[in-house]
Tab-separated table of N, CA and C in Angstrom:
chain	number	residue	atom	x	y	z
L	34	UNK	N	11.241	30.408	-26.038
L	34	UNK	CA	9.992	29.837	-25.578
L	34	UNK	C	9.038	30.951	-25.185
L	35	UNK	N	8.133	30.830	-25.957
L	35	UNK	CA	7.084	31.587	-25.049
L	35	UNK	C	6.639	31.298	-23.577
L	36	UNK	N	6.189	32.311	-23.469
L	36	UNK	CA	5.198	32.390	-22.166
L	36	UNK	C	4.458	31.396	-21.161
L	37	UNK	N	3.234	31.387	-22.327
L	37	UNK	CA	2.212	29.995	-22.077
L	37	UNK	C	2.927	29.019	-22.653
L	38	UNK	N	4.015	28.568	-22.820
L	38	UNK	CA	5.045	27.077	-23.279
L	38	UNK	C	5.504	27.022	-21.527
L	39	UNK	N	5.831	28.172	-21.286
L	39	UNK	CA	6.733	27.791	-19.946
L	39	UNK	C	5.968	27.408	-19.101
L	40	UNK	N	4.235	28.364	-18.871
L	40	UNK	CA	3.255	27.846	-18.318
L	40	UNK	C	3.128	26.370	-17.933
L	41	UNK	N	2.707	25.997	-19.151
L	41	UNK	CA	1.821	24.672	-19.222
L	41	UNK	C	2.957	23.432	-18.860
L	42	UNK	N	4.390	23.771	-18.808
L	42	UNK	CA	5.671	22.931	-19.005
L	42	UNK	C	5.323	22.670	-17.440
L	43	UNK	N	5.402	24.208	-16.811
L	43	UNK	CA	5.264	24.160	-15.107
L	43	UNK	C	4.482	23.444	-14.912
L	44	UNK	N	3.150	23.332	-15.393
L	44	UNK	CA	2.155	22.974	-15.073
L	44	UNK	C	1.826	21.750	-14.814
L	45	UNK	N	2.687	20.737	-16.090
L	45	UNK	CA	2.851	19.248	-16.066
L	45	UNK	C	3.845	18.751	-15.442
L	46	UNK	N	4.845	19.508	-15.392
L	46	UNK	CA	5.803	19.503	-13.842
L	46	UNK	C	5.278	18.913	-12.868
L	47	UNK	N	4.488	19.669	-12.534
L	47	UNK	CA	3.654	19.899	-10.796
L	47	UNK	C	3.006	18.393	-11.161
L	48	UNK	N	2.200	18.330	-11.938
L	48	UNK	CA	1.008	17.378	-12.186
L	48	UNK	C	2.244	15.956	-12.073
L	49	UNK	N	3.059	15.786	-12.470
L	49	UNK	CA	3.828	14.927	-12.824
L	49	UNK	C	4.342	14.720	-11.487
L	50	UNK	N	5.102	15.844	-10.475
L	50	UNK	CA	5.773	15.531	-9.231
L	50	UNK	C	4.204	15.165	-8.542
L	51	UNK	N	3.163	15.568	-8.704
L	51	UNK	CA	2.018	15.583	-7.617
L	51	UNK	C	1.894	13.759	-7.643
L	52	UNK	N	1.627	13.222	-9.016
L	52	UNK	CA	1.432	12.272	-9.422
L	52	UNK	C	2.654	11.358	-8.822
L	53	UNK	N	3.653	11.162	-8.495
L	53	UNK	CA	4.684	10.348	-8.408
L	53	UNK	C	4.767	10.564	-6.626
L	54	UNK	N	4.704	11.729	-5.957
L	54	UNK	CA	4.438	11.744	-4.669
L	54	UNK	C	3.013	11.177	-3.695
L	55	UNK	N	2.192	10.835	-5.004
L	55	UNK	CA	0.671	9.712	-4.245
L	55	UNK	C	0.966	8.312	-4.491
L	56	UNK	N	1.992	7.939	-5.670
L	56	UNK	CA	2.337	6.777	-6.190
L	56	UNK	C	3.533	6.274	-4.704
L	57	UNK	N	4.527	7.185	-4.483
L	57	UNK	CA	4.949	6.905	-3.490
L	57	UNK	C	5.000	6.620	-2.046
L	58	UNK	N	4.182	7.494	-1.606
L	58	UNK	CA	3.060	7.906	-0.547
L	58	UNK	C	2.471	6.315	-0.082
L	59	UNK	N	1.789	5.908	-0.921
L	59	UNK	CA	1.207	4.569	-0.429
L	59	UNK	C	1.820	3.374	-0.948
L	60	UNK	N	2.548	2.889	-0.574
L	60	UNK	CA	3.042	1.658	-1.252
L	60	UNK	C	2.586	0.366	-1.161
L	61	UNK	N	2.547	-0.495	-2.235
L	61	UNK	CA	1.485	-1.735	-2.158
L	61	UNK	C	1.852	-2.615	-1.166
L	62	UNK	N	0.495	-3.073	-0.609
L	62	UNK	CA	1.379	-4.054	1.002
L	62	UNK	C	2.147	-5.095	0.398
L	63	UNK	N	2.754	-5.975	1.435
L	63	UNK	CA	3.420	-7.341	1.166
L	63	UNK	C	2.745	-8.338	0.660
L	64	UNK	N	3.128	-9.095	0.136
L	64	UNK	CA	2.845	-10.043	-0.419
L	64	UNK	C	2.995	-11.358	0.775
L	65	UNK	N	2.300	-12.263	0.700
L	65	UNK	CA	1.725	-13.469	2.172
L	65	UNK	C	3.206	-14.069	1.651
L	66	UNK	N	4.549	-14.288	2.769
L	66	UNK	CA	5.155	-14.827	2.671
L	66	UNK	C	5.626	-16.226	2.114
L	67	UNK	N	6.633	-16.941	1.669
L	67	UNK	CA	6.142	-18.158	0.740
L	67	UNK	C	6.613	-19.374	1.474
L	68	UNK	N	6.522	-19.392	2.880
L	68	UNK	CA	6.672	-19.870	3.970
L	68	UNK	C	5.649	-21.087	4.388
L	69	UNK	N	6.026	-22.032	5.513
L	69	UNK	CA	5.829	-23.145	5.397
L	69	UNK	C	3.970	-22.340	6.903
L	70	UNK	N	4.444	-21.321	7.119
L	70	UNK	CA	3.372	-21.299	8.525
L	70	UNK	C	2.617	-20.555	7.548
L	71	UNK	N	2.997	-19.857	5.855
L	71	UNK	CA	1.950	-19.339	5.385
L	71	UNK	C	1.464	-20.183	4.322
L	72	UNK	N	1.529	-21.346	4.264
L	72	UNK	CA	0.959	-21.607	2.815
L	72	UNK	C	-0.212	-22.269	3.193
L	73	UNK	N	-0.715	-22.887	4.268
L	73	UNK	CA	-2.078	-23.800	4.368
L	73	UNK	C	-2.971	-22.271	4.902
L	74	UNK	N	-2.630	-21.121	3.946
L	74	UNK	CA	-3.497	-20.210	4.622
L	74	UNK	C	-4.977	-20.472	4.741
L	75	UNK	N	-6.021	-20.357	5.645
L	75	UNK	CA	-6.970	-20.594	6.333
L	75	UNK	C	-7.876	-20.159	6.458
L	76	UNK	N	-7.987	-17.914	6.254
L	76	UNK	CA	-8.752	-17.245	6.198
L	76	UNK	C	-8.446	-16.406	7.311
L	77	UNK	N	-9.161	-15.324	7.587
L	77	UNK	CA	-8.618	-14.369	8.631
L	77	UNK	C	-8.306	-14.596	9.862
L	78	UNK	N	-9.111	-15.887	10.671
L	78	UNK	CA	-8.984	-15.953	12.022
L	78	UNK	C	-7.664	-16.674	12.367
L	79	UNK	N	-6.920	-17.199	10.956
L	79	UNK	CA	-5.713	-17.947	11.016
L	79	UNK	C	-4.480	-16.938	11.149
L	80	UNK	N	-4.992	-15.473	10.129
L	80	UNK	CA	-3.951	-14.775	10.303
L	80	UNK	C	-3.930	-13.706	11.668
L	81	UNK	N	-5.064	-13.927	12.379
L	81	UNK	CA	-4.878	-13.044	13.436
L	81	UNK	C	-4.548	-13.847	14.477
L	82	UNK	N	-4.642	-14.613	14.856
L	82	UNK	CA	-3.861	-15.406	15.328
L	82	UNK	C	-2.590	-15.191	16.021
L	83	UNK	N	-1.637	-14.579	14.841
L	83	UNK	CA	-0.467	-13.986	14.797
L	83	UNK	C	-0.614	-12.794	14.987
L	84	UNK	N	-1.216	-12.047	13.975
L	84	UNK	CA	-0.929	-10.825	13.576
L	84	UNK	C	-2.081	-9.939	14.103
L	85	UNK	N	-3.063	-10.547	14.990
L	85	UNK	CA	-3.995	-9.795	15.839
L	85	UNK	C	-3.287	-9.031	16.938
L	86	UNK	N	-3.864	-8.234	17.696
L	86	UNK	CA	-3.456	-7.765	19.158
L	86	UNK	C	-2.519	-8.426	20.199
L	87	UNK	N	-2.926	-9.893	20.217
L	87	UNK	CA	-2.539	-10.352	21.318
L	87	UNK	C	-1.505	-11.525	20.614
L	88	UNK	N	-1.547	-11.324	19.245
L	88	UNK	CA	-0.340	-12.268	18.512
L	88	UNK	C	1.070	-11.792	19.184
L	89	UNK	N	1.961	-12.960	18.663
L	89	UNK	CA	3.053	-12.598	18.635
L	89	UNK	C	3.461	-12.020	17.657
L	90	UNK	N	2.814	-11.502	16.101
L	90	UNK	CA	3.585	-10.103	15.727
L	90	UNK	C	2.599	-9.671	14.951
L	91	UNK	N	2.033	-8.567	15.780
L	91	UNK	CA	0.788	-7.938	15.837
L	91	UNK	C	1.269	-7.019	14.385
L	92	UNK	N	0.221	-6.202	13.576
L	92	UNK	CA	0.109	-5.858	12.869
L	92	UNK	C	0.151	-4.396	13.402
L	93	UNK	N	1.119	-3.181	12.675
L	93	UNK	CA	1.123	-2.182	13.444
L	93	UNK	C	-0.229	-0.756	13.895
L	94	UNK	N	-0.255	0.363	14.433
L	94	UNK	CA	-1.206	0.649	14.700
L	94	UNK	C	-1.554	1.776	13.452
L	95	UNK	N	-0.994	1.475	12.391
L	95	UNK	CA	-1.373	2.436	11.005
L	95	UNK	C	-1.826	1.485	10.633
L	96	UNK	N	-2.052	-0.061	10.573
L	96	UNK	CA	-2.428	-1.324	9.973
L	96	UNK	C	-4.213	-1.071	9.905
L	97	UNK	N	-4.495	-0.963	8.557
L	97	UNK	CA	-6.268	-0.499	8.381
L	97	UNK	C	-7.082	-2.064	9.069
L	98	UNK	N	-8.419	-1.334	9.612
L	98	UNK	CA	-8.693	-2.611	10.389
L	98	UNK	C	-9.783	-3.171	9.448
L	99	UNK	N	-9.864	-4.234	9.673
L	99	UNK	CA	-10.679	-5.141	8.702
L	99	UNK	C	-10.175	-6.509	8.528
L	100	UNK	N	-10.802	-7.636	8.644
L	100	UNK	CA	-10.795	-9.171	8.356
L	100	UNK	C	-10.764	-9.695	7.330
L	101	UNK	N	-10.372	-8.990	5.977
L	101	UNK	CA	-10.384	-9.235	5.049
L	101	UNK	C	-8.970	-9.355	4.423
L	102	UNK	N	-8.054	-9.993	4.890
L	102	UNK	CA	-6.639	-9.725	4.419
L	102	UNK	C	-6.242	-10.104	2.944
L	103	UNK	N	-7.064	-10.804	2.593
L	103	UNK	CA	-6.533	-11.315	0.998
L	103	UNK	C	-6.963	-10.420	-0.102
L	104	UNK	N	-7.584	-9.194	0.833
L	104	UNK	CA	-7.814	-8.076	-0.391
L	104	UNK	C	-6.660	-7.112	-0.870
L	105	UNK	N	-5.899	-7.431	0.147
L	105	UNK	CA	-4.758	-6.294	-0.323
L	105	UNK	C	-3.429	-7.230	-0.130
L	106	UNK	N	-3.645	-8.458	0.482
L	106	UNK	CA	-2.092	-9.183	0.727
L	106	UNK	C	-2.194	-10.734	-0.090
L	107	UNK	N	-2.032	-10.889	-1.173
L	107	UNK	CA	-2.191	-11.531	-2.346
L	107	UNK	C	-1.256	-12.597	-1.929
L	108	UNK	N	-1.648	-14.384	-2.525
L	108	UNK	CA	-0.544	-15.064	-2.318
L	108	UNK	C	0.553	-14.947	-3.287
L	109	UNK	N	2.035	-15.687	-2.785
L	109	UNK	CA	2.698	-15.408	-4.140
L	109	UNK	C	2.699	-16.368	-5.292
């Protein structure tokens, strides 16, 4: 092998581990449970409720803030 073969091999290496360590890094949230307290879902003030501050199972403090939950937590 040449030189610049071993180069560019490294190169897509890296690009390849870089790529699979951002894929891992963030993992897609949960999916809205298929549960009897989640299915007449309601809109945000239903899920904070619960999963607000003063719920009984608050959403943790890495949890991005915003009222928009069906943008990232999809029904099933």
């Amino acid at each position: 092998m040449k030189r610049a073969q071993i180069v560019l091999l490294l190169l897509l290496a890296v690009a390849a581990l870089a790529v699979l360590y951002l894929a891992l890094r963030n993992p897609p949230p949960p999916l809205l449970p298929a549960d009897a307290e989640h299915a007449a879902f309601a809109g945000p003030d239903a899920c904070l409720t619960c999963h607000g501050p003063d719920g009984g199972a608050p959403h943790s403090s890495t949890h991005p803030i915003g009222r928009d939950c069906m943008r990232c937590h999809a029904m099933p």
